[in-house]
Tab-separated table of C-alpha atoms in Angstrom:
chain	number	residue	atom	x	y	z
A	17	UNK	CA	14.669	-25.290	14.668
A	18	UNK	CA	15.870	-26.307	18.156
A	19	UNK	CA	13.596	-27.916	20.628
A	20	UNK	CA	14.409	-24.874	22.966
A	21	UNK	CA	14.823	-21.571	21.406
A	22	UNK	CA	16.832	-18.875	23.274
A	23	UNK	CA	14.927	-16.918	25.907
A	24	UNK	CA	14.675	-13.000	25.241
A	25	UNK	CA	18.125	-11.622	26.654
A	26	UNK	CA	19.893	-14.597	25.913
A	27	UNK	CA	18.981	-14.987	21.918
A	28	UNK	CA	22.568	-14.888	21.114
A	29	UNK	CA	23.280	-18.249	22.956
A	30	UNK	CA	24.971	-16.713	25.859
A	31	UNK	CA	24.624	-17.555	29.528
A	32	UNK	CA	21.500	-16.337	31.521
A	33	UNK	CA	21.903	-13.651	33.574
A	34	UNK	CA	22.106	-14.740	37.378
A	35	UNK	CA	18.799	-14.492	38.796
A	36	UNK	CA	18.137	-11.749	41.157
A	37	UNK	CA	15.417	-9.794	43.238
A	38	UNK	CA	15.538	-6.689	40.806
A	39	UNK	CA	12.350	-5.636	39.785
A	40	UNK	CA	13.686	-5.090	36.320
A	41	UNK	CA	14.405	-8.773	36.051
A	42	UNK	CA	10.968	-9.986	37.029
A	43	UNK	CA	9.504	-11.759	33.930
A	44	UNK	CA	5.855	-10.829	33.220
A	45	UNK	CA	3.202	-13.529	33.805
A	46	UNK	CA	2.220	-15.592	30.950
A	47	UNK	CA	-0.944	-17.077	29.384
A	48	UNK	CA	-1.312	-20.693	28.219
A	49	UNK	CA	-0.707	-21.289	24.548
A	50	UNK	CA	-4.209	-22.234	23.321
A	51	UNK	CA	-5.474	-19.413	25.305
A	52	UNK	CA	-3.132	-16.709	23.861
A	53	UNK	CA	-3.656	-17.973	20.412
A	54	UNK	CA	-7.529	-17.841	20.782
A	55	UNK	CA	-7.448	-14.421	22.471
A	56	UNK	CA	-5.224	-12.944	19.582
A	57	UNK	CA	-7.178	-14.433	16.924
A	58	UNK	CA	-10.411	-13.193	18.358
A	59	UNK	CA	-9.039	-9.591	18.553
A	60	UNK	CA	-7.874	-9.656	15.110
A	61	UNK	CA	-11.271	-10.960	13.935
A	62	UNK	CA	-13.180	-8.026	15.915
A	63	UNK	CA	-10.623	-5.408	14.592
A	64	UNK	CA	-11.385	-6.406	10.916
A	65	UNK	CA	-15.251	-6.917	11.419
A	66	UNK	CA	-15.491	-3.402	13.274
A	67	UNK	CA	-13.484	-1.793	10.483
A	68	UNK	CA	-15.787	-3.036	7.758
A	69	UNK	CA	-18.926	-2.372	9.808
A	70	UNK	CA	-17.670	1.271	10.346
A	71	UNK	CA	-17.257	2.100	6.696
A	72	UNK	CA	-20.561	0.281	5.856
A	73	UNK	CA	-22.527	2.305	8.298
A	74	UNK	CA	-20.969	5.584	7.245
A	75	UNK	CA	-22.134	4.541	3.801
A	76	UNK	CA	-25.685	3.666	5.142
A	77	UNK	CA	-25.863	7.216	6.645
A	78	UNK	CA	-25.113	8.846	3.394
A	79	UNK	CA	-27.762	6.733	1.682
A	80	UNK	CA	-31.277	7.195	1.428
A	81	UNK	CA	-32.268	3.436	1.480
A	82	UNK	CA	-31.817	0.013	3.294
A	83	UNK	CA	-31.447	-0.457	7.059
A	84	UNK	CA	-28.640	-0.632	9.721
A	85	UNK	CA	-28.682	-4.489	9.583
A	86	UNK	CA	-28.358	-4.371	5.727
A	87	UNK	CA	-25.194	-2.061	6.465
A	88	UNK	CA	-23.804	-4.455	8.973
A	89	UNK	CA	-24.266	-7.546	6.588
A	90	UNK	CA	-22.637	-5.488	3.658
A	91	UNK	CA	-19.642	-4.765	6.077
A	92	UNK	CA	-19.454	-8.300	6.878
A	93	UNK	CA	-19.669	-9.413	3.306
A	94	UNK	CA	-16.712	-7.163	2.624
A	95	UNK	CA	-14.770	-8.834	5.171
A	96	UNK	CA	-15.520	-12.134	3.854
A	97	UNK	CA	-14.589	-10.980	0.171
A	98	UNK	CA	-11.297	-9.676	1.327
A	99	UNK	CA	-10.501	-13.182	2.722
A	100	UNK	CA	-11.504	-14.635	-0.900
A	101	UNK	CA	-14.634	-16.129	0.293
A	102	UNK	CA	-16.802	-15.316	-2.417
A	103	UNK	CA	-20.589	-13.689	-1.707
A	104	UNK	CA	-23.164	-14.464	-4.160
A	105	UNK	CA	-26.034	-11.954	-4.456
A	106	UNK	CA	-28.987	-12.809	-6.776
A	107	UNK	CA	-27.537	-13.619	-10.365
A	108	UNK	CA	-24.127	-12.386	-9.652
A	109	UNK	CA	-21.197	-13.106	-7.281
A	110	UNK	CA	-18.370	-10.936	-5.814
A	111	UNK	CA	-15.101	-12.745	-5.507
A	112	UNK	CA	-12.602	-9.842	-6.302
A	113	UNK	CA	-10.840	-9.401	-2.954
A	114	UNK	CA	-9.969	-5.564	-2.386
A	115	UNK	CA	-6.245	-6.479	-1.723
A	116	UNK	CA	-5.806	-3.192	0.329
A	117	UNK	CA	-8.198	-4.506	2.889
A	118	UNK	CA	-6.386	-7.999	2.593
A	119	UNK	CA	-3.258	-6.319	3.374
A	120	UNK	CA	-4.511	-4.525	6.258
A	121	UNK	CA	-6.233	-8.020	7.707
A	122	UNK	CA	-2.811	-9.626	7.001
A	123	UNK	CA	-0.838	-6.945	9.042
A	124	UNK	CA	-3.366	-7.412	11.997
A	125	UNK	CA	-2.768	-11.072	11.985
A	126	UNK	CA	0.892	-10.716	11.946
A	127	UNK	CA	0.715	-8.477	14.777
A	128	UNK	CA	-1.788	-10.869	16.364
A	129	UNK	CA	0.754	-13.743	15.936
A	130	UNK	CA	3.485	-11.726	17.440
A	131	UNK	CA	1.277	-10.765	20.559
A	132	UNK	CA	0.141	-14.462	20.956
A	133	UNK	CA	3.862	-15.546	20.993
A	134	UNK	CA	4.715	-12.806	23.392
A	135	UNK	CA	1.917	-13.648	25.791
A	136	UNK	CA	2.664	-17.336	25.673
A	137	UNK	CA	6.232	-17.146	25.830
A	138	UNK	CA	6.215	-20.115	23.604
A	139	UNK	CA	9.845	-21.185	22.585
A	140	UNK	CA	9.521	-24.971	21.903
A	141	UNK	CA	8.918	-26.170	18.485
A	142	UNK	CA	5.615	-28.281	19.636
A	143	UNK	CA	4.397	-25.161	21.231
A	144	UNK	CA	4.851	-22.871	18.367
A	145	UNK	CA	3.271	-25.510	15.999
A	146	UNK	CA	0.174	-25.642	18.459
A	147	UNK	CA	0.110	-21.686	18.828
A	148	UNK	CA	0.234	-21.376	14.999
A	149	UNK	CA	-2.488	-24.182	14.450
A	150	UNK	CA	-4.781	-22.839	17.197
A	151	UNK	CA	-4.527	-19.162	15.891
A	152	UNK	CA	-5.385	-20.088	12.347
A	153	UNK	CA	-8.255	-22.529	13.350
A	154	UNK	CA	-9.956	-20.026	15.797
A	155	UNK	CA	-9.901	-17.418	13.164
A	156	UNK	CA	-11.100	-19.722	10.410
A	157	UNK	CA	-13.972	-20.592	12.724
A	158	UNK	CA	-14.777	-16.944	13.141
A	159	UNK	CA	-15.074	-16.734	9.329
A	160	UNK	CA	-17.561	-19.598	9.231
A	161	UNK	CA	-19.521	-18.199	12.018
A	162	UNK	CA	-19.616	-14.889	10.099
A	163	UNK	CA	-20.690	-16.440	6.602
A	164	UNK	CA	-23.599	-18.286	8.624
A	165	UNK	CA	-24.689	-15.160	10.076
A	166	UNK	CA	-24.278	-13.076	6.866
A	167	UNK	CA	-26.151	-15.311	4.456
A	168	UNK	CA	-29.801	-14.274	4.230
A	169	UNK	CA	-32.243	-14.741	1.173
A	170	UNK	CA	-30.530	-13.730	-1.977
A	171	UNK	CA	-27.039	-13.324	-0.189
A	172	UNK	CA	-25.155	-16.509	0.035
A	173	UNK	CA	-22.053	-17.348	1.497
A	174	UNK	CA	-20.119	-20.931	1.297
A	175	UNK	CA	-19.153	-21.543	4.977
A	176	UNK	CA	-16.340	-23.935	4.176
A	177	UNK	CA	-14.826	-21.290	1.715
A	178	UNK	CA	-15.019	-18.756	4.656
A	179	UNK	CA	-13.526	-21.018	6.889
A	180	UNK	CA	-10.615	-21.932	4.504
A	181	UNK	CA	-10.087	-18.346	3.167
A	182	UNK	CA	-9.884	-16.851	6.836
A	183	UNK	CA	-7.812	-19.734	8.199
A	184	UNK	CA	-5.263	-19.643	5.351
A	185	UNK	CA	-4.529	-15.978	5.657
A	186	UNK	CA	-4.305	-16.414	9.477
A	187	UNK	CA	-1.999	-19.252	9.147
A	188	UNK	CA	0.405	-17.356	6.867
A	189	UNK	CA	0.481	-14.151	8.484
A	190	UNK	CA	0.018	-15.427	12.126
A	191	UNK	CA	3.028	-17.839	11.749
A	192	UNK	CA	5.112	-15.346	10.238
A	193	UNK	CA	4.536	-13.022	13.290
A	194	UNK	CA	4.946	-16.025	15.746
A	195	UNK	CA	8.190	-17.056	14.108
A	196	UNK	CA	9.579	-13.611	14.356
A	197	UNK	CA	8.560	-12.956	17.822
A	198	UNK	CA	9.760	-16.220	19.152
A	199	UNK	CA	13.171	-15.878	17.420
A	200	UNK	CA	12.509	-19.003	15.415
A	201	UNK	CA	12.581	-17.140	12.294
A	202	UNK	CA	16.296	-16.115	13.120
A	203	UNK	CA	17.003	-19.762	13.850
A	204	UNK	CA	15.420	-20.916	10.428
A	205	UNK	CA	17.644	-18.392	8.579
A	206	UNK	CA	20.779	-19.392	10.276
A	207	UNK	CA	19.931	-22.986	9.258
A	208	UNK	CA	19.448	-21.919	5.538
A	209	UNK	CA	22.620	-22.175	2.964
A	210	UNK	CA	23.789	-18.842	2.749
A	211	UNK	CA	23.468	-18.797	-1.020
A	212	UNK	CA	19.900	-19.748	-0.761
A	213	UNK	CA	19.168	-17.257	2.062
A	214	UNK	CA	20.603	-14.048	0.157
A	215	UNK	CA	18.216	-14.833	-2.670
A	216	UNK	CA	15.079	-14.294	-0.722
A	217	UNK	CA	15.848	-10.681	0.062
A	218	UNK	CA	17.041	-10.052	-3.652
A	219	UNK	CA	13.769	-11.735	-4.890
A	220	UNK	CA	11.791	-9.288	-2.608
A	221	UNK	CA	13.730	-6.336	-3.772
A	222	UNK	CA	12.862	-7.226	-7.414
A	223	UNK	CA	9.224	-7.569	-6.732
A	224	UNK	CA	9.315	-4.255	-5.029
A	225	UNK	CA	10.905	-2.591	-7.965
A	226	UNK	CA	8.209	-3.994	-10.422
A	227	UNK	CA	5.411	-2.916	-8.201
A	228	UNK	CA	7.081	0.513	-7.421
A	229	UNK	CA	7.417	1.117	-11.203
A	230	UNK	CA	4.079	0.012	-12.037
A	231	UNK	CA	2.747	2.370	-8.978
A	232	UNK	CA	4.577	5.272	-10.758
A	233	UNK	CA	3.217	4.706	-14.084
A	234	UNK	CA	-0.441	4.082	-12.773
A	235	UNK	CA	-0.113	7.557	-10.655
A	236	UNK	CA	1.308	9.223	-14.088
A	237	UNK	CA	-1.616	7.921	-16.067
A	238	UNK	CA	-4.262	8.930	-13.309
A	239	UNK	CA	-2.581	12.484	-13.516
A	240	UNK	CA	-2.806	12.507	-17.423
A	241	UNK	CA	-6.423	11.737	-17.243
A	242	UNK	CA	-7.402	13.819	-14.110
A	243	UNK	CA	-10.218	15.416	-16.024
A	244	UNK	CA	-11.842	11.957	-16.278
A	245	UNK	CA	-11.786	11.681	-12.501
A	246	UNK	CA	-13.388	14.855	-11.852
A	247	UNK	CA	-16.166	14.040	-14.574
A	248	UNK	CA	-16.827	10.864	-12.741
A	249	UNK	CA	-17.129	12.614	-9.328
A	250	UNK	CA	-19.568	15.107	-10.707
A	251	UNK	CA	-21.539	12.194	-12.337
A	252	UNK	CA	-21.702	10.303	-9.017
A	253	UNK	CA	-22.406	13.355	-7.038
A	254	UNK	CA	-21.755	11.229	-3.687
A	255	UNK	CA	-21.707	14.076	-1.322
A	256	UNK	CA	-19.347	14.483	1.674
A	257	UNK	CA	-20.010	11.290	3.502
A	258	UNK	CA	-20.363	9.280	0.203
A	259	UNK	CA	-17.040	10.628	-1.044
A	260	UNK	CA	-15.656	9.464	1.934
A	261	UNK	CA	-16.991	5.766	1.527
A	262	UNK	CA	-15.858	6.037	-2.330
A	263	UNK	CA	-12.280	7.257	-1.141
A	264	UNK	CA	-12.284	4.187	1.113
A	265	UNK	CA	-13.423	1.639	-1.464
A	266	UNK	CA	-10.813	3.143	-4.202
A	267	UNK	CA	-8.158	2.894	-1.359
A	268	UNK	CA	-8.840	-0.928	-1.107
A	269	UNK	CA	-8.623	-1.520	-4.754
A	270	UNK	CA	-5.236	0.302	-5.553
A	271	UNK	CA	-3.364	-2.635	-4.863
A	272	UNK	CA	-5.579	-4.879	-7.347
A	273	UNK	CA	-5.088	-1.929	-9.996
A	274	UNK	CA	-1.182	-1.727	-9.571
A	275	UNK	CA	-1.010	-5.354	-10.101
A	276	UNK	CA	-3.031	-5.061	-13.225
A	277	UNK	CA	-0.389	-2.468	-14.293
A	278	UNK	CA	2.151	-5.234	-13.564
A	279	UNK	CA	0.359	-7.749	-15.894
A	280	UNK	CA	0.142	-5.074	-18.471
A	281	UNK	CA	3.641	-4.379	-18.238
A	282	UNK	CA	4.528	-8.232	-18.556
A	283	UNK	CA	2.631	-8.641	-21.726
A	284	UNK	CA	-0.564	-10.464	-21.419
A	285	UNK	CA	-2.468	-7.566	-19.852
A	286	UNK	CA	-5.735	-7.699	-18.023
A	287	UNK	CA	-9.483	-7.585	-18.370
A	288	UNK	CA	-12.172	-5.518	-17.004
A	289	UNK	CA	-15.220	-7.554	-18.169
A	290	UNK	CA	-16.063	-10.477	-20.295
A	291	UNK	CA	-14.634	-10.008	-23.767
A	292	UNK	CA	-12.315	-6.865	-22.677
A	293	UNK	CA	-8.595	-6.793	-23.270
A	294	UNK	CA	-6.157	-4.206	-21.990
A	295	UNK	CA	-2.700	-5.104	-23.153
A	296	UNK	CA	0.329	-3.661	-24.963
A	297	UNK	CA	-0.923	-5.081	-28.161
A	298	UNK	CA	-4.119	-3.171	-28.063
A	299	UNK	CA	-6.940	-2.025	-25.856
A	300	UNK	CA	-10.675	-3.111	-26.186
A	301	UNK	CA	-12.661	-2.386	-23.085
A	302	UNK	CA	-15.797	-0.427	-24.016
A	303	UNK	CA	-17.678	1.256	-21.321
A	304	UNK	CA	-16.343	1.217	-17.676
A	305	UNK	CA	-18.120	1.639	-14.336
A	306	UNK	CA	-17.886	5.311	-13.012
A	307	UNK	CA	-14.984	4.445	-10.572
A	308	UNK	CA	-12.356	7.062	-10.309
A	309	UNK	CA	-9.574	4.381	-10.066
A	310	UNK	CA	-10.401	3.262	-13.794
A	311	UNK	CA	-9.733	6.821	-15.279
A	312	UNK	CA	-6.384	5.450	-15.991
A	313	UNK	CA	-7.344	2.928	-18.492
A	314	UNK	CA	-6.244	3.820	-22.089
A	315	UNK	CA	-8.747	4.330	-24.559
A	316	UNK	CA	-9.838	1.578	-27.052
A	317	UNK	CA	-7.028	1.310	-29.681
A	318	UNK	CA	-3.441	0.990	-30.029
A	319	UNK	CA	-1.020	1.372	-27.129
A	320	UNK	CA	1.375	4.317	-26.902
A	321	UNK	CA	5.033	3.461	-27.774
A	322	UNK	CA	6.428	4.431	-24.516
A	323	UNK	CA	4.382	1.738	-22.722
A	324	UNK	CA	5.558	-0.892	-25.135
A	325	UNK	CA	9.213	0.168	-24.155
A	326	UNK	CA	8.558	-0.305	-20.419
A	327	UNK	CA	7.377	-3.949	-21.133
A	328	UNK	CA	10.913	-4.712	-22.016
A	329	UNK	CA	12.747	-2.542	-19.457
A	330	UNK	CA	10.849	-3.113	-16.260
A	331	UNK	CA	11.849	-6.837	-15.880
A	332	UNK	CA	15.257	-6.037	-16.703
A	333	UNK	CA	15.541	-3.114	-14.427
A	334	UNK	CA	14.091	-5.274	-11.648
A	335	UNK	CA	16.483	-7.931	-12.388
A	336	UNK	CA	19.404	-5.696	-12.201
A	337	UNK	CA	18.331	-4.653	-8.710
A	338	UNK	CA	18.081	-8.280	-7.701
A	339	UNK	CA	21.572	-9.002	-9.053
A	340	UNK	CA	22.986	-6.117	-7.142
A	341	UNK	CA	21.359	-7.423	-3.783
A	342	UNK	CA	22.779	-10.938	-4.557
A	343	UNK	CA	26.343	-9.532	-4.863
A	344	UNK	CA	26.278	-7.089	-2.079
A	345	UNK	CA	25.188	-9.830	0.307
A	346	UNK	CA	27.340	-12.473	-1.249
A	347	UNK	CA	30.491	-10.435	-0.878
A	348	UNK	CA	30.503	-10.255	2.948
A	349	UNK	CA	30.211	-13.779	3.121
A	350	UNK	CA	33.262	-15.467	4.519
A	351	UNK	CA	33.625	-17.853	1.759
A	352	UNK	CA	32.993	-15.206	-0.921
A	353	UNK	CA	36.535	-15.533	-2.234
A	354	UNK	CA	35.940	-19.141	-3.120
A	355	UNK	CA	32.719	-18.168	-5.380
A	356	UNK	CA	33.074	-17.694	-8.882
A	357	UNK	CA	30.912	-15.537	-11.280
A	358	UNK	CA	28.616	-18.410	-12.280
A	359	UNK	CA	27.925	-18.911	-8.468
A	360	UNK	CA	26.636	-15.425	-8.184
A	361	UNK	CA	24.576	-15.813	-11.579
A	362	UNK	CA	22.890	-18.763	-10.449
A	363	UNK	CA	21.799	-16.985	-7.295
A	364	UNK	CA	20.611	-14.230	-9.320
A	365	UNK	CA	18.699	-16.697	-11.282
A	366	UNK	CA	17.181	-18.268	-8.367
A	367	UNK	CA	16.225	-14.898	-6.920
A	368	UNK	CA	14.311	-14.032	-10.192
A	369	UNK	CA	12.497	-17.253	-10.102
A	370	UNK	CA	11.216	-16.646	-6.365
A	371	UNK	CA	10.289	-13.112	-7.469
A	372	UNK	CA	8.239	-14.633	-10.304
A	373	UNK	CA	6.401	-17.090	-7.896
A	374	UNK	CA	5.576	-14.078	-5.474
A	375	UNK	CA	4.203	-12.136	-8.481
A	376	UNK	CA	2.150	-15.001	-9.729
A	377	UNK	CA	0.502	-15.422	-6.277
A	378	UNK	CA	-0.151	-11.691	-6.015
A	379	UNK	CA	-1.843	-11.500	-9.554
A	380	UNK	CA	-3.827	-14.794	-9.099
A	381	UNK	CA	-5.390	-13.150	-5.905
A	382	UNK	CA	-6.252	-9.855	-7.457
A	383	UNK	CA	-8.865	-11.145	-9.815
A	384	UNK	CA	-12.288	-12.614	-9.603
A	385	UNK	CA	-15.936	-11.873	-10.349
A	386	UNK	CA	-17.169	-8.240	-9.607
A	387	UNK	CA	-20.690	-8.883	-10.299
A	388	UNK	CA	-23.159	-10.120	-12.746
A	389	UNK	CA	-23.144	-10.354	-16.534
A	390	UNK	CA	-20.230	-8.327	-18.167
A	391	UNK	CA	-18.152	-7.832	-14.906
A	392	UNK	CA	-18.255	-11.559	-14.037
A	393	UNK	CA	-14.648	-11.793	-15.150
A	394	UNK	CA	-12.112	-9.220	-13.793
A	395	UNK	CA	-8.409	-9.500	-13.329
A	396	UNK	CA	-5.454	-11.333	-15.073
A	397	UNK	CA	-6.507	-14.396	-16.873
A	398	UNK	CA	-3.016	-15.204	-17.959
A	399	UNK	CA	-1.271	-14.715	-14.561
A	400	UNK	CA	0.846	-17.745	-15.043
A	401	UNK	CA	2.206	-16.647	-18.556
A	402	UNK	CA	2.647	-12.932	-17.062
A	403	UNK	CA	4.636	-14.287	-14.106
A	404	UNK	CA	6.890	-16.528	-16.469
A	405	UNK	CA	7.844	-13.564	-18.855
A	406	UNK	CA	8.708	-11.098	-15.882
A	407	UNK	CA	10.771	-13.948	-14.158
A	408	UNK	CA	12.418	-14.637	-17.481
A	409	UNK	CA	13.409	-10.988	-17.764
A	410	UNK	CA	14.455	-10.652	-14.306
A	411	UNK	CA	16.621	-13.700	-14.684
A	412	UNK	CA	18.419	-12.011	-17.416
A	413	UNK	CA	19.029	-8.908	-15.725
A	414	UNK	CA	19.982	-10.447	-12.391
A	415	UNK	CA	22.288	-13.088	-13.798
A	416	UNK	CA	24.121	-10.655	-16.082
A	417	UNK	CA	24.324	-8.099	-13.402
A	418	UNK	CA	25.565	-10.392	-10.633
A	419	UNK	CA	28.177	-12.298	-12.915
A	420	UNK	CA	29.595	-9.112	-14.452
A	421	UNK	CA	30.097	-7.517	-11.035
A	422	UNK	CA	31.421	-10.960	-9.412
A	423	UNK	CA	33.790	-11.411	-12.436
A	424	UNK	CA	35.418	-7.988	-11.991
A	425	UNK	CA	36.039	-8.697	-8.276
A	426	UNK	CA	39.371	-10.643	-8.450
A	427	UNK	CA	40.861	-8.067	-10.821
A	428	UNK	CA	40.080	-5.326	-8.409
A	429	UNK	CA	41.465	-7.161	-5.709
A	430	UNK	CA	44.788	-7.848	-7.298
A	431	UNK	CA	45.133	-4.235	-8.396
A	432	UNK	CA	44.505	-3.149	-4.721
A	433	UNK	CA	47.083	-5.573	-3.645
A	434	UNK	CA	49.808	-4.368	-6.318
A	435	UNK	CA	49.118	-0.987	-5.406
């Protein structure tokens, strides 16, 4: 990264425009780096807290017990849990982050980072580092304060965990927004070797392919067991407002369920309670909470044959997609003619490895404790083996696809020349 990035309007390194009195050329006033970071982080903090508080208050209005202060505390607890800051209530703890809510906060922080970079007009390396650090620290301190204010009696929250969880998410998402808005992301991409740079979008394509197939499978299973959903809704009898809150809760947990399906397709499977197993080798889960999202869980016993087939096909399909992306991006490189099929195969393998790391992080974040007793263990206990299996399958598909297409390229070129 250079010490002085190009200003907006001259990011291609070209000469700046000649200063003139035209109103359209007047640059908007900027704020100091620290102030811009603090204001943007505070705005993201308030947005998240107000969102959680609104859902909690709606739930309180639908209930016949508790008070408004308890509802606000519940909303703050949901905000903390979404940042992987566990909440202990009595003999149980809640550490399963609703990833739908976590992704929403991540998007807000990404936009907040872009806003901070835009308002401060930071372009030097030192200013960008300071902007990112202050943004994360301020947001983390906000999480610490929320934890201290939320803890009351039997409800306990570790302040340090709240600071680290909130600060980490703010640092990752906010820094990404800062780099994109300032133009530093483009500079980093230009400085990265082309072969490695092409593997990142290929890995992202593989991850999205796995998640898309898992989402479709999950949707099909929900449709097949639609009668279970209606039965659960009749049993809950939540009313109109309660149904809205229930829908919001389910929406927050959908990414978790999709990642559980991904782990199922990988082979190791997942668990919905202590001693339970949902895997291609068999299902042993027993009774489950009356949550409509769980209607897709297969009944105890053997797994259908078509699900077993998907466990082998899904990683290969994702690998093929990654291989196609690697070749398509590699062929437009000026040095593509000097690259053999083995170079493209290597890029496909690296893309699969990166995709495996991405999936491991997502699967590791999707689990935790969902309450006392039986529900103290929910998620993917074998996230690392699951990611390894997926990475191996994707590597096979990506390497073979990239190698085959690349090996056919010279023959095609010679044929075109002869014609």
